[in-house]
């Protein structure tokens, strides 16, 4: 494969452009679920288990039913017959994976604090909330399993019918003998254990659902604040047994997801079944507390990584083992999250042999699932932290250890030891440029000066070089991983009679700016103004085919489908233009929205005339269908592999333990860029989200499985005040996987930044003998580490 | 979360507010900026059945300096304190502390009186008024009384205010002696994990979040009065405190922070 250079010549792609989505968002014109006006709608509120683990005894709803406005109360047992199946898990990673029945409302036993046990239906949101207070549930509290190692011991089995807390074991060791030999012969053998705390995704808009039934013809519209209206339609049809052709799913404006809205949730199905039962619209808006307890959480892994290396620090083998916390049940793609990292624990380093094993267990905590990066941040964290440990063992700098191990550029496409083919890469320039942006040597000198002067304000420098696999995904690869769906994406391009353009995409945006980027792609190809391109999405009645947005897939998969559909339309327009110009189609040039005959520049016809001609159909070539429209479904041949290097500088206050991020440089390569402004925006947000894992965010549970950080005063999502200016730059190594040469960038920042910051924290403290700090590096945690190491009082 | 049903009345003066409180008894709660009360209501941790909204009681708003006393109406917002040139000149400590409360949205709604009446040991302004040796003016059906800040706070979220009383005014001495506020938190908008206020060259030192009420660091004050160095005085910052334990910090860490931050505050105040 050779590098693809950019196919874009229209001058629009590659230039920063303000997002066309923003005026409506900034003025409040955009309509989110809670803004929908649905006269006569009933509201629901869920009665949720306050216990992490409890048998559900008698449920007395009489006081609730006496509340003014309460219409009905249903228990899990009342609705059990409404489900054709349990909530879906679409990724049974092994054939013998344990998947306990997960009903929208629990029956018999509640398995995490927040598990729904009953639902109150009322005429207003307030009455429904009052009703919840009136439902008396007779719980028999049981001991809760909150720790993954405790869970793995099966001391206490949560789902009796599974007989174990282990959901599955999964291994990827292509060459076991080679791995054993590598570690036997290793000069340096580094073993590190890291813990990824649970994270709460916390999008600005919590979830919400509204279901509008048409009781007489059987139609049903499900409005949901979801990333996946298309997937949801299929899953909801299966789970409720409703005819799919009668179902329409709409995601209105969606205020962020970060993976937590890539799911099928109890409330969606409960609203649907109650809309059926009551024959009127039924709706629900999630509270922030529910968003913390009843929406999936992320990360929650314990990892051990071992590196084998020769005397020069050149890696000879990597072995990773994982203990992953699935929470109380298996959500939609949860079992596959560790697998999305499984191939990347050797990072962007050239390693001959590789081994990965994962055990995933149930606990009595909120279910986990995909959260920005899903598996790749965890993998990157492990290898990047361990590379620093190796650098120390070998006695070389953190930059040098990486340079010695980067996959050489000439090895691309690279056959990875885990069995992937890395499409393209050129890693060293990102490290060089990041060091330059950061003034690496200057910072190191400053660090040394402070140390020499006995300062208690320590500087720490941390590098994180990363590669990730995104653009989910080749359908056949997903099949090999036992995933229950494909990874294609669909797009339609339609040139209207007035030469305005409609684009229909199956990639469902929820903040990424698809409307802007998609318009730019099509406008560049067609030679029209991006403002003349309208992008339609997120409604299965308008966009019936789609696999939605997650895994940094929209551009490299959905965008490619769009690019191809536009090429198809141009192909047809060219034939019509040739007919109009009485020329051969092959003899036409198309640029700036005009077809010209090669060699006779005065013979030309604008696209507008072709579009109108295609509409009137008065004079089309024989046998040609009227109108200019094309649909393409594209199934990628490979993942795409963006990469880069980030460098963080922190200042650690030895006396208080406070860590402050004071400088940040990032050099990323996502191939060709469509809108550099959106790329920067994704990086800014992504980096902050990863820094948040390092420094602030943690779902804190006590020994009883109670969440102690269930609101935004206790769960520390950073605000703009915590953000610093970042020094961003990029290199461009086009992907040969798709014709636009693009790679995803939605998760890259999050993947790279967490280990950069933690490496910096440890770098600051290493002279004290500290080699690891648990995340998040809160002041008390850091101070405790300093005290344990005998630091100042 | 969704608050329980509540009745709402407006009282556009202190007098009207007292009348409303007398009428509704302990079912009623004054609503000032709502920045503490409304979150509690949404979590249903507070369930008053009547809200008496004093948000437009203009007689309770304003800053005036007369002689050596600064008088501030209870309804004056944090933002007004933060941006008042008069206050910056007469009592820069209080203006600075106000600028560190929560985020701009909170500061535009939250009020000095509300912050004091709420009596949260983690709040910034109560500790500042305490260190400054302030006086609180309280009006009730029986008339008006003055309470020294040192006598005002009686327990966690508790003060000497009776259910039918309104805090109308806060008085602090004009104070331009060396001062500092060391607020230690993890995000700009957060409450202090520990805070240390030094006022008037060390005459007043108070601690945020080191007990069930805001407290004076009396051991530090005494040590300073006895001529101790800043470092030596700071060593006693945790004496007599009963710091809480929460997600951010346990007692021993808070005690450590109190000592470190006191030393820093004294240094910053030029002591
Ligand atoms: C996100 C957020 C962050 C915050 N961060 C901080 C912080 O960092 N530091 C900090 O100190 N505070 C913080 N606060 C709290 C804020 O300072 C509040 O404004 C203040 O505590 C209460 O003032 P209020 O006017 O809003 O009072 P309200 O919430 O209206 O009332 C609080 C209580 O005081 C009573 N009350 C109010 N006014 C009077 C009066 N005149 N007389 C008698 N009783 C009265 C009310 O009945 C109620 O019980 C934060 C709040 C939020 C929402």
PDB file of C-alpha atoms in Angstrom, chain A residues 424-549:
ATOM      1  CA  UNK A 424       0.338   3.880   8.204  1.00  0.00           C
ATOM      2  CA  UNK A 425       2.575   5.582  10.694  1.00  0.00           C
ATOM      3  CA  UNK A 426       5.592   7.794  11.176  1.00  0.00           C
ATOM      4  CA  UNK A 427       6.079   8.145  14.882  1.00  0.00           C
ATOM      5  CA  UNK A 428       9.424   9.779  15.597  1.00  0.00           C
ATOM      6  CA  UNK A 429       8.488  13.191  14.127  1.00  0.00           C
ATOM      7  CA  UNK A 430       5.600  13.511  16.597  1.00  0.00           C
ATOM      8  CA  UNK A 431       7.965  12.993  19.524  1.00  0.00           C
ATOM      9  CA  UNK A 432      10.545  15.373  18.089  1.00  0.00           C
ATOM     10  CA  UNK A 433       7.990  18.084  17.460  1.00  0.00           C
ATOM     11  CA  UNK A 434       6.300  17.666  20.850  1.00  0.00           C
ATOM     12  CA  UNK A 435       9.665  18.007  22.585  1.00  0.00           C
ATOM     13  CA  UNK A 436      10.346  21.118  20.564  1.00  0.00           C
ATOM     14  CA  UNK A 437       6.970  22.649  21.421  1.00  0.00           C
ATOM     15  CA  UNK A 438       7.564  21.902  25.074  1.00  0.00           C
ATOM     16  CA  UNK A 439      11.184  23.029  25.159  1.00  0.00           C
ATOM     17  CA  UNK A 440      11.960  19.629  26.628  1.00  0.00           C
ATOM     18  CA  UNK A 441      15.577  20.330  27.431  1.00  0.00           C
ATOM     19  CA  UNK A 442      14.738  23.665  28.974  1.00  0.00           C
ATOM     20  CA  UNK A 443      12.061  22.093  31.142  1.00  0.00           C
ATOM     21  CA  UNK A 444      14.443  19.347  32.230  1.00  0.00           C
ATOM     22  CA  UNK A 445      17.007  21.981  33.186  1.00  0.00           C
ATOM     23  CA  UNK A 446      14.385  23.888  35.163  1.00  0.00           C
ATOM     24  CA  UNK A 447      13.416  20.686  36.938  1.00  0.00           C
ATOM     25  CA  UNK A 448      17.022  20.035  37.894  1.00  0.00           C
ATOM     26  CA  UNK A 449      17.490  23.598  39.101  1.00  0.00           C
ATOM     27  CA  UNK A 450      14.491  23.349  41.366  1.00  0.00           C
ATOM     28  CA  UNK A 451      15.702  20.068  42.759  1.00  0.00           C
ATOM     29  CA  UNK A 452      19.153  21.470  43.377  1.00  0.00           C
ATOM     30  CA  UNK A 453      17.676  24.485  45.146  1.00  0.00           C
ATOM     31  CA  UNK A 454      15.648  22.242  47.448  1.00  0.00           C
ATOM     32  CA  UNK A 455      12.345  23.614  46.209  1.00  0.00           C
ATOM     33  CA  UNK A 456       9.201  21.915  47.466  1.00  0.00           C
ATOM     34  CA  UNK A 457       7.464  22.752  44.174  1.00  0.00           C
ATOM     35  CA  UNK A 458       8.591  19.874  41.988  1.00  0.00           C
ATOM     36  CA  UNK A 459       8.382  19.827  38.235  1.00  0.00           C
ATOM     37  CA  UNK A 460       7.467  16.630  36.453  1.00  0.00           C
ATOM     38  CA  UNK A 461       7.634  15.883  32.727  1.00  0.00           C
ATOM     39  CA  UNK A 462       5.598  13.111  31.182  1.00  0.00           C
ATOM     40  CA  UNK A 463       5.556  11.720  27.667  1.00  0.00           C
ATOM     41  CA  UNK A 464       2.847   9.620  26.125  1.00  0.00           C
ATOM     42  CA  UNK A 465       3.218   8.335  22.590  1.00  0.00           C
ATOM     43  CA  UNK A 466       0.196   6.468  21.334  1.00  0.00           C
ATOM     44  CA  UNK A 467      -1.324   4.638  18.455  1.00  0.00           C
ATOM     45  CA  UNK A 468      -4.940   3.630  18.498  1.00  0.00           C
ATOM     46  CA  UNK A 469      -7.237   1.620  16.306  1.00  0.00           C
ATOM     47  CA  UNK A 470     -10.476   3.298  15.354  1.00  0.00           C
ATOM     48  CA  UNK A 471     -12.916   3.665  12.535  1.00  0.00           C
ATOM     49  CA  UNK A 472     -15.042   0.759  13.771  1.00  0.00           C
ATOM     50  CA  UNK A 473     -14.923  -1.456  11.880  1.00  0.00           C
ATOM     51  CA  UNK A 474     -14.481  -4.058   9.150  1.00  0.00           C
ATOM     52  CA  UNK A 475     -17.595  -6.206   9.548  1.00  0.00           C
ATOM     53  CA  UNK A 476     -15.639  -9.420   9.101  1.00  0.00           C
ATOM     54  CA  UNK A 477     -13.208  -8.449  11.832  1.00  0.00           C
ATOM     55  CA  UNK A 478     -16.157  -7.741  14.107  1.00  0.00           C
ATOM     56  CA  UNK A 479     -17.497 -11.179  13.249  1.00  0.00           C
ATOM     57  CA  UNK A 480     -14.180 -12.708  14.262  1.00  0.00           C
ATOM     58  CA  UNK A 481     -14.520 -10.922  17.603  1.00  0.00           C
ATOM     59  CA  UNK A 482     -18.064 -12.271  18.052  1.00  0.00           C
ATOM     60  CA  UNK A 483     -19.654  -8.812  17.792  1.00  0.00           C
ATOM     61  CA  UNK A 484     -23.351  -8.990  16.959  1.00  0.00           C
ATOM     62  CA  UNK A 485     -23.446  -6.401  14.177  1.00  0.00           C
ATOM     63  CA  UNK A 486     -21.480  -4.994  11.268  1.00  0.00           C
ATOM     64  CA  UNK A 487     -19.275  -1.953  11.045  1.00  0.00           C
ATOM     65  CA  UNK A 488     -20.348  -0.380   7.771  1.00  0.00           C
ATOM     66  CA  UNK A 489     -21.855   3.047   7.285  1.00  0.00           C
ATOM     67  CA  UNK A 490     -24.274   4.511   4.820  1.00  0.00           C
ATOM     68  CA  UNK A 491     -24.650   7.863   3.084  1.00  0.00           C
ATOM     69  CA  UNK A 492     -26.930   9.349   0.480  1.00  0.00           C
ATOM     70  CA  UNK A 493     -26.194  12.438  -1.572  1.00  0.00           C
ATOM     71  CA  UNK A 494     -29.030  14.163  -3.365  1.00  0.00           C
ATOM     72  CA  UNK A 495     -28.644  17.205  -5.585  1.00  0.00           C
ATOM     73  CA  UNK A 496     -31.942  19.066  -5.574  1.00  0.00           C
ATOM     74  CA  UNK A 497     -33.377  20.765  -8.684  1.00  0.00           C
ATOM     75  CA  UNK A 498     -32.055  24.150  -7.556  1.00  0.00           C
ATOM     76  CA  UNK A 499     -28.581  22.678  -7.099  1.00  0.00           C
ATOM     77  CA  UNK A 500     -28.813  22.695  -3.346  1.00  0.00           C
ATOM     78  CA  UNK A 501     -27.643  19.485  -1.764  1.00  0.00           C
ATOM     79  CA  UNK A 502     -29.127  17.128   0.749  1.00  0.00           C
ATOM     80  CA  UNK A 503     -26.941  14.614   2.478  1.00  0.00           C
ATOM     81  CA  UNK A 504     -28.305  11.766   4.534  1.00  0.00           C
ATOM     82  CA  UNK A 505     -25.869  10.102   6.895  1.00  0.00           C
ATOM     83  CA  UNK A 506     -26.196   7.070   9.119  1.00  0.00           C
ATOM     84  CA  UNK A 507     -23.514   8.416  11.443  1.00  0.00           C
ATOM     85  CA  UNK A 508     -25.412  10.093  14.262  1.00  0.00           C
ATOM     86  CA  UNK A 509     -23.717  13.214  15.623  1.00  0.00           C
ATOM     87  CA  UNK A 510     -24.096  14.267  19.237  1.00  0.00           C
ATOM     88  CA  UNK A 511     -21.717  17.195  19.399  1.00  0.00           C
ATOM     89  CA  UNK A 512     -18.930  16.286  16.960  1.00  0.00           C
ATOM     90  CA  UNK A 513     -19.883  18.657  14.160  1.00  0.00           C
ATOM     91  CA  UNK A 514     -20.783  16.188  11.421  1.00  0.00           C
ATOM     92  CA  UNK A 515     -23.039  18.725   9.737  1.00  0.00           C
ATOM     93  CA  UNK A 516     -20.109  21.041   9.171  1.00  0.00           C
ATOM     94  CA  UNK A 517     -17.556  18.425   8.166  1.00  0.00           C
ATOM     95  CA  UNK A 518     -19.940  16.539   5.903  1.00  0.00           C
ATOM     96  CA  UNK A 519     -20.947  19.783   4.177  1.00  0.00           C
ATOM     97  CA  UNK A 520     -17.317  20.630   3.607  1.00  0.00           C
ATOM     98  CA  UNK A 521     -16.543  17.267   2.038  1.00  0.00           C
ATOM     99  CA  UNK A 522     -19.474  17.399  -0.358  1.00  0.00           C
ATOM    100  CA  UNK A 523     -19.004  21.078  -1.121  1.00  0.00           C
ATOM    101  CA  UNK A 524     -15.350  20.500  -1.925  1.00  0.00           C
ATOM    102  CA  UNK A 525     -16.202  17.653  -4.279  1.00  0.00           C
ATOM    103  CA  UNK A 526     -19.147  19.352  -5.992  1.00  0.00           C
ATOM    104  CA  UNK A 527     -17.838  22.887  -6.054  1.00  0.00           C
ATOM    105  CA  UNK A 528     -20.833  24.272  -4.178  1.00  0.00           C
ATOM    106  CA  UNK A 529     -21.008  26.438  -1.071  1.00  0.00           C
ATOM    107  CA  UNK A 530     -20.940  24.397   2.174  1.00  0.00           C
ATOM    108  CA  UNK A 531     -23.933  26.399   3.320  1.00  0.00           C
ATOM    109  CA  UNK A 532     -25.877  24.963   0.372  1.00  0.00           C
ATOM    110  CA  UNK A 533     -25.415  21.466   1.763  1.00  0.00           C
ATOM    111  CA  UNK A 534     -27.899  20.257   4.354  1.00  0.00           C
ATOM    112  CA  UNK A 535     -26.982  17.206   6.397  1.00  0.00           C
ATOM    113  CA  UNK A 536     -29.885  15.042   7.571  1.00  0.00           C
ATOM    114  CA  UNK A 537     -29.384  12.484  10.304  1.00  0.00           C
ATOM    115  CA  UNK A 538     -30.505  10.916  13.550  1.00  0.00           C
ATOM    116  CA  UNK A 539     -34.031   9.966  12.497  1.00  0.00           C
ATOM    117  CA  UNK A 540     -34.616   6.474  11.179  1.00  0.00           C
ATOM    118  CA  UNK A 541     -37.477   7.733   9.029  1.00  0.00           C
ATOM    119  CA  UNK A 542     -35.111  10.082   7.202  1.00  0.00           C
ATOM    120  CA  UNK A 543     -31.955   8.044   7.487  1.00  0.00           C
ATOM    121  CA  UNK A 544     -33.060   4.431   7.585  1.00  0.00           C
ATOM    122  CA  UNK A 545     -29.598   2.892   7.266  1.00  0.00           C
ATOM    123  CA  UNK A 546     -26.853   3.537   9.743  1.00  0.00           C
ATOM    124  CA  UNK A 547     -24.521   2.215  12.383  1.00  0.00           C
ATOM    125  CA  UNK A 548     -24.213   5.530  14.256  1.00  0.00           C
ATOM    126  CA  UNK A 549     -21.380   7.311  16.025  1.00  0.00           C
TER     127      UNK A 549
END
